[in-house]
Amino acid sequence: MNSGNIHSLLLFAAVCVLVSLSPAHAQKDLKLKEGAGGEICLSCHERMQEVMDKPFVHAPLLDGDCVGCHNPHTSNFEMLMAAPAESICYTCHDSVVPEDARSVHKVVVEGQCTLCHDPHSSDNEFNLLKKGAELCYECHQALAGRIKEAKYSHPPVRENCLDCHAAHAAGKNEKLLDAASPELCLQCHETDKETFKKLHRDYPVDTADCTSCHDPHGSNTAAMLYDNVHDPVAKRNCEHCHVSPSDSQPFALKAPGYETCMACHYEMITDALNQNNLHWPLVDGKGCINCHSPHASTQKKLISEPMLDMCGKCHSDTVARQARSATEHPPIAEGQCGECHSPHSSDYPMLQKKETLIELCADCHEWQTHTTHPIGEDFVDPRNPNVTVQCASCHRTHGTEYKHFLYFSTANELCVQCHVRFRR
Amino acid sequence: MSKSSILFCILLFGCMVAGPALGAGPAKMKFVQAVYEGEQEIGLKYPEGVACTDELLIVADTANNRLVRYTFSNRTAQPMEPEIPIISPIAVEVNSKGEIYALDGRDKRIRIFNPDGTEKGSLSPKGSPVSRKLMPRSFKIDRNDKVYILDLADGVVLVLDAEGNYLRHVPFPAQAGFFSDLAVDRQGNIFLVDSTEVAVYLAGPDADGFDLLSKGLKEYANFPTGIAIDKGGTIYLLDKHGGSLIMLNRDGSFLGHKFGYGWKDSQFYYPSQLCISEGGTFYIADRGNSRVQIFISEE
């Protein structure tokens, strides 16, 4: 047999294998009954008939294609699913998340589609479990509370979150927004009215980010400003900080970085700059607005977001350490970084509020000032002549993988670091 | 010539070409001494900065408000007199004339001291186009006595000559995190360490901007605040929160890491800066342990 004949034979065999593997051929071979893909299922699963009477039914179910999602014989997954629950929907709905999406809904990433959708049928469009915002409130409870209690509410928010947000993913915007501010806001709000211009002191705010002052989810402050408003904003004294609205760059600050803020907060900033240890972002190009929102904020002291989130933007390793810690240290876990650290500057290391850790920790752990292992200036750490025994000799304040944020897994292992004669 | 001889020649040539390009690799480091006190037997307290030559070590003894100098010979550091008083020094460098530059942490000024310890004055940039009051976070001096200042206020690395005259400035890269330290190699390349994003940026000797050299290092480092380059081109990052030393190839690729968190020799507790001498001696300001640890390289 020459090589040409061998190649022909191999090609023929391959075609035969492919034909035999095709679904039609397989079904014929399996001698399936009519309706075996789904209609037969309903003969036992009678409740499904009732399910199918709902106005919105998942297309495979409507087509009698139960085996589109379920394996009729056996499965490694609950409910005889044909694939893991977190990925099975993507076998058909593979374009839910656009390529290079800027933001994706967490539940979509996790494949928890059934948190929002009923896989069989629903009274709501898109098989949603609930209508409108009520569905979103199931998870976003804190935000729901704020929205419901807001004295000044934003009507679209009460009605339907999807007026502004995409349910699955946003191709170009953060926070699943359909468009960024101000484009999104300008879809409803007209900015060419005289009243609007007057209220905004003739600054061209239709080119600025509306959410730097206004809380899109509603607030308890007039004009839906965030509840903590910077005094110049509340008094509409924009020119305290910004150049004139007629300037070619009307939103430019009068001075760079912290120097703008010094006009009012001179004493505080000067005091901060005169300490030995500075929180360096205070003096960079952005200055105070690295951490503070200059117009208004949901947080006290105009901090731009909850402290744990804000500090965690730069100090993610420290926040993560607490998250992994076997024992929670409440001030850190609750985002009260300012309980121990001075956020602007300090004369003490690590921007501590007090000179020694012993003093600092005693603010909460008072008992350690009278009943504890010997600590303080009179007790030199046996491992290092320049260090005295103090709280951090045994505990890592932001947490460790061991209980009570000890450095070692057992007390014995910890103690023999210094008490070496007891080492086994 | 036989085939094996030709193959050997090709391999040899490849090694000659690729060897220097890839760098000599990280030096093996051997602990030789931990420095705990100065001449007056006053223990160091939270030292943040170190400067070095092959014979000299200068420590910014931050919480004691002083600079302490040491001779270094026979693998031993011996304190020198006099100590130099300065409020909260946080970085220190020495130029080819033995003049000491120290960053005063409270005034945010770079003060200059003569080799005998007397004060010469403050560094005041002349002819600089950058507009704001200088806010140096760190600085370095190269072999030609050029001064490179990490200026947070204007977001630039400002390059001055030995007399303080403006030479050029290189803006920080946009979309970066926070820069804590810089390093300059023999060729005049400037390296920046981004502490929050755990990344390294590079600007060539004539570049007008920085390019990302290495990113995605969060797996290896927590919050690096110090950077130095050895003569072979290996980049060293000092991880303040992790207490370790991260080594990168000159192309930014990860080479390895040494040391760890602790109190014993060769362990660090919130270290802040490092200096590598021409001869390959490593001096590390072990701030939280109130000491400086010295290592020699064994190639």
XYZ file of C-alpha atoms in Angstrom:
723
model
C 0.000 0.000 0.000
C 1.554 3.322 -0.980
C 1.490 6.435 1.203
C -1.272 8.067 -0.901
C -3.619 5.179 -0.131
C -2.798 5.317 3.581
C -3.646 9.042 3.707
C -6.980 8.423 1.947
C -7.877 5.679 4.377
C -7.021 7.824 7.400
C -9.134 10.690 6.032
C -12.106 8.348 5.480
C -11.800 6.938 9.000
C -11.722 10.445 10.487
C -14.889 11.420 8.606
C -16.617 8.259 9.867
C -15.666 9.046 13.476
C -16.933 12.622 13.173
C -20.243 11.482 11.659
C -20.724 8.903 14.376
C -20.107 11.552 17.059
C -22.623 14.045 15.662
C -25.681 14.698 17.946
C -28.204 13.474 15.394
C -26.370 10.227 14.986
C -25.968 9.878 18.732
C -29.665 10.488 19.440
C -30.626 7.980 16.797
C -28.271 5.471 18.344
C -29.678 6.152 21.815
C -33.171 5.412 20.528
C -34.610 8.267 22.607
C -38.348 8.598 22.963
C -40.102 11.570 21.434
C -39.799 14.503 23.875
C -36.946 12.961 25.785
C -35.210 16.320 25.803
C -37.827 17.815 28.100
C -41.518 17.100 27.541
C -41.209 13.679 29.183
C -39.731 15.340 32.279
C -43.003 17.149 32.854
C -44.826 13.851 33.252
C -43.147 13.451 36.640
C -42.251 17.051 37.451
C -45.856 18.169 37.435
C -45.149 21.394 39.332
C -43.215 22.614 36.313
C -46.459 22.983 34.372
C -47.541 25.593 36.881
C -44.133 27.229 36.584
C -44.543 27.378 32.837
C -47.810 29.238 33.183
C -45.963 32.348 34.401
C -45.647 35.193 31.912
C -41.875 34.975 31.503
C -40.419 31.507 30.916
C -36.766 30.648 30.272
C -36.491 29.799 26.569
C -35.031 26.261 26.944
C -37.877 25.312 29.270
C -40.411 26.757 26.870
C -38.785 24.733 24.085
C -38.986 21.581 26.175
C -35.223 21.404 26.426
C -34.634 20.493 30.080
C -31.405 18.732 29.134
C -30.056 22.110 28.067
C -29.274 22.678 31.741
C -29.847 19.316 33.501
C -28.324 15.905 33.038
C -31.222 13.407 33.050
C -29.145 10.560 34.518
C -26.429 11.628 36.938
C -24.429 14.666 37.790
C -21.689 15.852 40.092
C -23.674 19.002 40.742
C -26.787 19.763 42.746
C -30.173 19.588 40.969
C -28.597 17.302 38.362
C -27.123 20.355 36.691
C -25.139 19.580 33.564
C -22.319 21.927 34.643
C -21.352 23.886 37.788
C -24.111 26.306 38.776
C -21.688 29.247 38.617
C -20.808 28.625 34.993
C -23.734 26.871 33.336
C -25.547 30.081 32.361
C -22.490 31.237 30.438
C -22.767 28.295 28.059
C -25.547 30.262 26.311
C -25.297 33.781 27.787
C -21.652 34.282 26.964
C -21.953 37.939 25.982
C -23.324 39.226 29.300
C -19.990 40.873 30.135
C -18.468 42.997 27.376
C -14.830 42.444 26.595
C -12.568 44.734 28.661
C -15.518 45.816 30.811
C -14.598 48.641 33.188
C -16.845 47.332 35.970
C -18.639 44.035 36.478
C -21.364 43.211 39.029
C -19.838 40.999 41.715
C -22.577 38.375 41.460
C -21.953 38.122 37.721
C -18.261 37.513 38.304
C -19.158 34.849 40.834
C -21.738 33.285 38.511
C -24.518 33.701 41.076
C -27.115 34.444 38.402
C -29.911 32.889 40.438
C -29.590 35.612 43.072
C -31.445 37.841 40.586
C -32.957 35.492 38.014
C -35.280 32.498 38.318
C -33.841 29.880 35.982
C -37.305 28.569 35.066
C -39.863 31.360 34.998
C -41.014 34.528 36.698
C -43.746 37.108 36.871
C -41.112 39.693 35.980
C -39.337 40.482 32.750
C -35.952 38.799 32.290
C -37.064 36.190 34.819
C -36.112 38.582 37.628
C -37.052 37.480 41.137
C -38.412 40.906 42.068
C -39.337 44.061 40.262
C -37.147 47.172 39.990
C -35.127 48.469 42.913
C -36.608 45.964 45.376
C -34.488 43.252 43.820
C -31.290 45.281 44.251
C -32.189 46.134 47.852
C -32.042 42.430 48.718
C -28.245 42.716 48.758
C -27.618 46.452 48.931
C -29.431 46.813 52.231
C -27.410 49.643 53.740
C -27.851 51.728 50.628
C -31.535 50.804 50.524
C -31.919 52.131 54.049
C -30.295 55.423 53.088
C -32.446 55.737 49.983
C -35.672 55.036 51.835
C -34.868 57.407 54.679
C -33.458 60.233 52.572
C -35.249 63.507 53.154
C -34.349 64.668 49.676
C -34.738 61.754 47.327
C -33.788 61.138 43.732
C -36.940 59.753 42.048
C -35.244 57.405 39.549
C -33.346 55.754 42.398
C -36.553 54.883 44.235
C -38.038 53.446 41.054
C -35.389 51.561 39.181
C -31.658 51.303 39.715
C -31.292 50.290 36.081
C -32.111 53.842 35.007
C -28.473 54.649 35.763
C -26.719 51.322 36.332
C -26.197 48.292 34.123
C -27.230 45.035 35.742
C -24.306 42.935 34.585
C -21.365 45.037 33.494
C -20.421 48.459 32.205
C -18.064 48.641 29.287
C -16.623 52.068 29.934
C -17.647 53.253 33.390
C -17.042 52.547 37.049
C -19.829 51.429 39.379
C -21.770 49.760 36.555
C -22.921 53.168 35.351
C -24.416 53.487 31.888
C -22.500 56.744 31.465
C -20.199 58.797 33.638
C -21.179 61.986 35.412
C -22.069 64.552 34.111
C -23.202 62.865 30.850
C -25.515 60.538 32.740
C -27.051 63.357 34.802
C -27.510 65.573 31.761
C -29.756 62.973 30.195
C -32.473 64.247 32.563
C -31.244 67.534 34.032
C -31.244 70.730 31.981
C -28.396 73.087 32.729
C -29.186 76.050 30.535
C -31.786 77.587 32.836
C -30.854 80.800 34.627
C -31.789 79.378 38.033
C -29.410 76.478 37.534
C -26.608 78.787 36.521
C -27.233 81.140 39.413
C -27.308 78.319 41.953
C -23.958 77.130 40.648
C -22.476 80.635 40.682
C -22.017 80.597 36.904
C -19.388 77.878 37.080
C -19.754 75.561 34.078
C -20.740 72.602 36.228
C -22.244 70.825 33.244
C -18.647 69.880 32.475
C -17.840 68.780 36.017
C -18.568 65.706 38.092
C -21.978 66.294 39.726
C -21.291 63.562 42.283
C -18.493 65.581 43.849
C -21.265 67.553 45.646
C -24.555 65.737 45.094
C -25.420 62.319 46.419
C -27.136 60.574 43.523
C -28.930 58.231 45.932
C -30.499 61.095 47.889
C -29.549 62.725 51.160
C -30.863 64.623 54.137
C -29.370 67.882 52.917
C -31.098 70.275 50.558
C -30.246 69.908 46.893
C -29.215 66.351 47.650
C -25.783 67.499 48.738
C -23.889 64.886 50.719
C -24.759 65.234 54.375
C -21.408 66.724 55.371
C -20.896 69.904 53.361
C -17.731 71.995 53.246
C -18.590 75.402 54.588
C -17.646 77.397 51.455
C -19.872 75.103 49.384
C -22.791 75.462 51.787
C -22.415 79.232 51.482
C -21.832 79.026 47.728
C -18.455 80.713 48.134
C -16.809 78.737 45.352
C -14.277 81.515 44.789
C -12.776 80.867 48.203
C -10.884 78.028 46.593
C -11.411 78.290 42.830
C -10.469 81.018 40.382
C -13.220 83.077 38.772
C -15.864 81.236 36.686
C -14.892 83.464 33.755
C -11.296 82.178 33.851
C -10.122 79.991 30.978
C -9.776 77.177 33.534
C -12.645 78.028 35.881
C -12.220 75.019 38.153
C -8.524 75.665 38.730
C -7.565 76.117 42.364
C -6.165 79.382 43.590
C -3.038 77.604 44.827
C -1.675 74.085 44.358
C -2.170 71.225 46.802
C -2.520 71.996 50.496
C -1.757 75.676 49.898
C -5.357 76.316 48.841
C -6.602 74.852 52.113
C -4.163 76.946 54.146
C -6.252 80.028 53.453
C -8.715 78.789 56.098
C -6.927 75.887 57.803
C -3.612 77.676 58.268
C -3.092 76.761 61.882
C -3.895 73.096 61.470
C -1.697 72.648 58.405
C 1.203 74.624 59.846
C 0.997 72.547 62.985
C 0.996 69.373 60.894
C 4.022 70.502 58.883
C 5.930 71.255 62.060
C 5.758 67.714 63.383
C 8.691 65.340 62.926
C 6.811 62.692 60.966
C 4.563 63.787 58.155
C 1.897 61.798 56.341
C 3.498 62.532 53.003
C 0.418 62.620 50.769
C -0.506 65.849 52.567
C 2.240 67.697 50.698
C 2.094 66.142 47.244
C 0.421 67.680 44.211
C -3.086 66.720 45.351
C -2.502 67.479 48.997
C -5.512 67.380 51.314
C -7.848 66.015 48.652
C -5.920 62.760 48.640
C -8.132 61.912 51.611
C -10.783 64.631 51.873
C -13.625 65.445 49.552
C -13.402 69.223 49.076
C -17.095 69.834 48.437
C -19.184 67.409 50.457
C -19.057 63.866 51.734
C -21.103 61.152 53.376
C -18.321 60.906 55.967
C -17.534 63.195 58.869
C -14.603 65.595 58.482
C -15.232 65.385 54.751
C -13.225 62.185 54.460
C -13.921 60.977 50.964
C -15.017 57.473 51.934
C -15.178 55.274 55.031
C -11.773 55.381 56.678
C -10.950 51.711 56.262
C -11.564 51.946 52.516
C -9.694 55.209 52.200
C -6.628 54.207 54.209
C -6.749 50.814 52.532
C -6.261 52.386 49.123
C -2.604 52.941 49.943
C -2.165 50.658 52.946
C -3.857 47.647 51.404
C -1.287 45.301 52.925
C -2.117 46.478 56.439
C -5.865 46.242 55.920
C -5.462 42.806 54.353
C -3.378 41.677 57.320
C -6.253 42.537 59.649
C -8.721 40.777 57.366
C -6.603 37.605 57.541
C -5.935 37.902 61.238
C -7.057 35.120 63.535
C -8.164 37.721 66.079
C -9.921 40.922 65.200
C -8.510 44.203 66.535
C -11.670 46.313 66.724
C -10.254 49.770 65.869
C -8.770 48.403 62.655
C -11.597 46.075 61.728
C -14.049 48.930 62.228
C -11.943 51.377 60.271
C -11.067 53.621 63.201
C -7.479 54.148 62.061
C -7.511 57.552 63.732
C -7.875 55.959 67.156
C -4.157 55.166 67.165
C -2.664 57.230 64.310
C -2.631 60.966 63.665
C -3.608 61.140 60.021
C -1.726 64.354 59.232
C 1.502 64.110 61.173
C 3.019 63.199 64.481
C 6.190 63.651 66.466
C 6.181 59.915 67.059
C 7.020 56.975 64.792
C 4.344 55.457 62.557
C 2.263 58.605 63.066
C 1.290 57.282 66.495
C -0.853 59.566 68.616
C 1.255 58.882 71.684
C 4.973 58.506 72.175
C 4.993 54.878 73.252
C 2.845 51.963 72.255
C 2.281 51.222 75.927
C 0.590 54.585 76.427
C -1.331 54.199 73.201
C -2.623 50.697 73.875
C -3.528 51.646 77.456
C -6.256 53.903 76.095
C -8.317 50.754 75.600
C -6.350 48.066 77.444
C -6.159 49.914 80.758
C -5.481 46.780 82.794
C -2.075 46.384 81.197
C -0.825 49.420 83.085
C -0.973 47.461 86.339
C -1.298 43.731 85.595
C 0.913 42.456 82.855
C 4.263 41.029 81.815
C 7.019 43.529 82.739
C 6.961 46.245 80.083
C 8.307 49.759 79.723
C 11.546 51.704 79.756
C 13.066 49.679 82.613
C 12.854 46.369 80.765
C 15.299 45.926 77.918
C 14.348 43.415 75.251
C 16.877 40.553 75.604
C 17.049 40.348 71.808
C 18.086 43.944 71.263
C 19.783 46.405 73.661
C 18.141 49.398 71.972
C 14.577 48.162 72.347
C 12.531 47.892 75.523
C 9.758 45.373 76.087
C 6.406 46.755 75.028
C 3.145 45.601 73.520
C 4.551 45.082 70.025
C 7.262 42.831 71.417
C 4.652 40.069 71.467
C 1.687 41.387 69.445
C 1.530 42.696 65.896
C -1.169 45.295 66.311
C -2.673 44.951 62.846
C -2.988 41.211 63.195
C -1.231 37.949 62.488
C -2.347 34.502 61.485
C -2.260 33.522 65.166
C -4.718 34.261 67.980
C -4.386 37.531 69.884
C -2.155 38.731 67.058
C 0.856 36.970 68.524
C 3.887 36.530 66.299
C 4.048 32.794 66.898
C 1.548 29.966 66.895
C 1.939 29.080 70.567
C 2.697 31.053 73.708
C 5.648 28.741 74.390
C 7.206 29.478 71.049
C 6.749 33.187 71.642
C 8.111 33.240 75.192
C 11.298 31.324 74.428
C 12.294 34.004 71.934
C 13.466 35.966 74.986
C 13.435 33.334 77.744
C 15.903 31.196 75.860
C 16.901 29.036 78.805
C 13.451 27.464 78.754
C 13.817 26.516 75.103
C 13.602 22.765 74.581
C 37.636 23.130 13.589
C 35.416 20.353 14.948
C 31.651 20.769 15.506
C 32.088 20.643 19.292
C 34.725 23.387 19.141
C 32.381 25.588 17.097
C 29.531 24.912 19.550
C 31.791 25.772 22.484
C 32.827 29.060 20.805
C 29.163 29.975 20.183
C 28.251 29.246 23.811
C 31.230 31.224 25.074
C 30.332 34.180 22.857
C 26.704 33.957 24.010
C 27.741 34.031 27.636
C 30.026 37.027 27.025
C 27.233 38.972 25.359
C 24.303 37.887 27.520
C 26.125 37.847 30.846
C 26.536 41.594 31.328
C 23.142 42.255 29.756
C 21.417 40.046 32.263
C 23.415 41.471 35.138
C 25.735 39.684 37.471
C 22.810 38.550 39.599
C 22.190 39.254 43.254
C 25.143 39.100 45.575
C 25.183 36.564 48.389
C 24.969 38.588 51.552
C 26.674 37.716 54.790
C 25.780 39.408 58.050
C 28.810 41.043 59.688
C 27.578 43.507 62.300
C 24.610 45.252 63.846
C 25.400 48.818 64.897
C 23.539 49.806 68.044
C 25.197 52.986 69.316
C 27.287 56.047 68.487
C 30.488 57.443 69.963
C 28.852 58.738 73.109
C 27.400 55.285 73.787
C 23.918 56.596 73.195
C 21.837 53.913 71.550
C 20.425 54.588 68.100
C 16.710 55.394 68.109
C 14.541 54.747 65.056
C 17.275 55.475 62.471
C 15.665 56.083 59.085
C 18.570 56.809 56.760
C 22.019 55.501 55.895
C 24.751 56.810 53.589
C 27.899 54.941 52.791
C 31.223 54.608 51.028
C 33.549 51.647 51.318
C 35.182 53.188 54.396
C 32.441 55.344 55.843
C 28.944 54.837 57.235
C 26.689 57.748 58.166
C 23.483 57.076 60.050
C 20.493 59.424 60.231
C 19.627 58.689 63.866
C 16.171 60.130 63.502
C 14.631 60.102 66.964
C 17.928 61.176 68.591
C 18.119 64.211 66.263
C 21.665 63.527 65.101
C 23.874 62.122 62.381
C 26.387 59.543 63.531
C 29.459 58.694 61.471
C 31.414 55.456 61.555
C 34.600 54.240 59.927
C 34.205 50.836 58.354
C 37.236 48.610 57.989
C 37.999 44.950 58.630
C 34.279 44.331 58.547
C 33.761 46.479 61.613
C 32.088 49.857 62.046
C 33.656 52.166 64.650
C 31.918 55.427 65.655
C 33.651 58.733 64.873
C 33.468 62.100 66.533
C 31.811 64.521 66.370
C 28.164 63.641 66.020
C 26.208 66.153 63.975
C 23.035 67.611 65.497
C 20.046 67.925 63.145
C 16.339 67.701 63.850
C 14.714 64.443 62.832
C 17.000 63.484 59.921
C 15.208 61.080 57.600
C 17.678 60.637 54.730
C 21.418 61.143 54.372
C 23.933 61.081 51.515
C 27.635 61.813 51.113
C 29.340 63.265 48.028
C 32.795 62.647 46.581
C 34.303 65.446 48.732
C 33.020 63.868 51.917
C 30.348 66.530 52.366
C 27.262 65.188 54.090
C 23.764 66.044 52.886
C 20.913 65.300 55.284
C 17.173 65.777 54.932
C 15.717 67.506 57.968
C 12.384 65.774 58.550
C 10.817 68.722 60.323
C 11.934 71.635 58.113
C 11.906 69.507 54.940
C 15.253 71.090 53.996
C 18.386 69.380 52.756
C 21.206 70.588 54.960
C 24.872 70.312 53.983
C 27.720 69.577 56.410
C 31.466 69.755 55.808
C 33.523 66.583 56.273
C 34.535 67.834 59.730
C 30.856 67.970 60.754
C 30.446 71.748 60.672
C 27.415 73.094 58.848
C 27.971 74.449 55.347
C 24.397 75.558 54.605
C 21.235 74.320 52.968
C 20.668 73.089 49.457
C 18.686 75.696 47.588
C 17.987 74.886 43.937
C 19.087 77.686 41.616
C 17.281 78.330 38.364
C 14.688 75.641 38.887
C 11.489 76.108 36.862
C 9.435 74.010 39.294
C 7.196 76.408 41.085
C 6.296 75.227 44.558
C 8.311 75.114 47.737
C 10.487 72.031 47.576
C 9.073 69.096 49.529
C 11.766 66.398 49.404
C 10.728 62.911 50.441
C 14.161 61.477 49.632
C 17.259 62.286 47.598
C 20.401 60.691 46.200
C 23.843 61.911 45.075
C 25.577 60.214 42.146
C 29.269 59.643 41.426
C 29.531 63.073 39.773
C 27.970 64.759 42.803
C 24.726 65.494 40.980
C 21.827 65.663 43.422
C 18.537 63.928 42.585
C 15.617 65.086 44.726
C 12.299 63.245 45.002
C 10.112 66.353 45.204
C 6.558 65.529 46.206
C 5.247 69.086 45.915
C 5.725 69.332 42.170
C 5.708 65.607 41.536
C 9.141 65.520 39.924
C 12.649 64.236 40.339
C 14.721 67.404 40.343
C 18.332 67.043 39.172
C 20.894 69.613 40.347
C 24.633 69.900 39.874
C 27.065 69.916 42.791
C 26.557 73.665 43.255
C 22.774 73.322 43.356
C 22.198 74.631 39.827
C 19.183 73.245 38.015
C 20.035 70.653 35.366
C 16.693 69.063 34.553
C 13.573 67.576 36.068
C 11.627 64.427 35.295
C 7.905 64.357 36.166
C 6.504 61.419 38.101
C 4.495 59.019 35.963
C 0.750 59.565 35.938
C -1.572 56.910 37.389
C 1.031 55.751 39.864
C 0.721 55.253 43.605
C 3.066 56.936 46.063
C 6.826 57.289 45.661
C 9.008 56.900 48.744
C 12.535 56.635 47.426
C 14.729 56.833 44.349
C 18.029 55.375 43.207
C 20.525 56.341 40.515
C 22.839 53.844 38.829
C 26.288 54.356 37.308
C 24.809 55.197 33.903
C 22.592 57.933 35.338
C 19.347 55.948 35.101
C 16.841 57.040 37.742
C 14.699 54.430 39.508
C 11.595 55.198 41.560
C 9.911 52.842 43.991
C 6.128 53.058 44.233
C 5.313 51.917 47.774
C 1.562 51.545 47.441
C 1.417 49.846 44.050
C 4.671 47.943 44.718
C 6.200 48.869 41.382
C 9.446 50.298 40.021
C 9.738 53.016 37.371
C 12.784 53.918 35.302
C 13.908 57.083 33.505
C 17.012 56.972 31.318
C 19.815 59.545 31.653
C 18.213 61.874 29.095
C 14.580 60.787 29.396
C 11.854 63.321 30.021
C 9.545 60.807 31.689
C 9.420 57.551 33.612
C 8.450 54.156 32.237
C 7.155 51.254 34.254
C 9.982 48.778 34.789
C 8.424 46.281 37.139
C 4.927 45.794 38.506
C 2.863 43.084 40.146
C 5.314 42.756 43.010
C 2.628 42.688 45.699
C 3.097 38.955 45.887
C 6.634 39.521 47.149
C 6.544 42.840 49.000
C 4.076 44.727 51.178
C 5.194 48.342 51.256
C 8.722 48.964 49.932
C 10.185 52.299 51.003
C 13.833 51.950 50.034
C 15.558 51.263 46.728
C 19.229 50.833 45.787
C 21.220 49.453 42.857
C 24.447 47.495 43.186
C 27.313 47.822 40.748
C 26.122 44.760 38.839
C 22.789 46.445 38.162
C 20.674 44.364 40.533
C 17.853 46.407 42.038
C 17.122 46.025 45.755
C 13.818 47.046 47.338
C 13.517 47.267 51.100
C 10.070 46.133 52.210
C 9.218 48.190 55.278
C 6.101 46.294 56.298
C 7.428 42.861 55.366
C 10.949 43.271 56.775
C 12.576 41.792 53.709
C 14.821 42.685 50.810
C 13.460 42.115 47.302
C 15.863 41.655 44.396
C 15.040 42.487 40.800
C 17.034 42.001 37.660
C 17.920 45.171 35.775
C 15.031 44.434 33.411
C 12.684 44.505 36.408
C 12.086 40.780 36.630
C 11.889 39.258 40.093
C 15.054 37.517 41.261
C 14.246 36.630 44.830
C 13.959 37.927 48.339
C 15.960 37.644 51.530
C 15.457 38.101 55.244
C 12.178 38.636 57.058
C 10.373 40.200 59.922
C 11.905 39.968 63.403
C 14.394 41.087 66.013
C 17.377 38.789 65.548
C 20.399 39.441 63.347
C 19.420 39.367 59.671
C 15.822 40.114 60.588
C 14.180 43.519 60.285
C 11.401 45.396 62.025
C 10.024 48.159 59.811
C 13.324 48.938 58.032
C 13.353 52.151 56.034
C 16.396 52.694 53.789
C 19.495 50.951 52.505
C 22.831 51.903 51.001
C 25.185 49.726 48.956
C 28.847 50.764 48.747
C 30.984 50.382 45.618
C 32.673 47.396 47.231
C 29.328 45.714 47.835
C 28.754 46.343 51.522
C 25.061 46.659 52.399
C 23.947 48.968 55.200
C 20.296 48.746 56.190
C 18.547 51.183 58.520
C 16.563 48.767 60.690
C 14.363 51.511 62.043
C 11.987 49.564 64.280
C 14.907 47.681 65.837
C 16.805 50.958 66.402
C 19.960 49.704 64.719
C 21.802 49.482 61.410
C 22.683 46.058 60.075
C 25.716 45.541 57.871
C 26.188 42.776 55.325
C 29.044 42.098 52.958
C 28.534 40.564 49.565
C 30.245 37.307 48.761
C 30.202 36.880 45.011
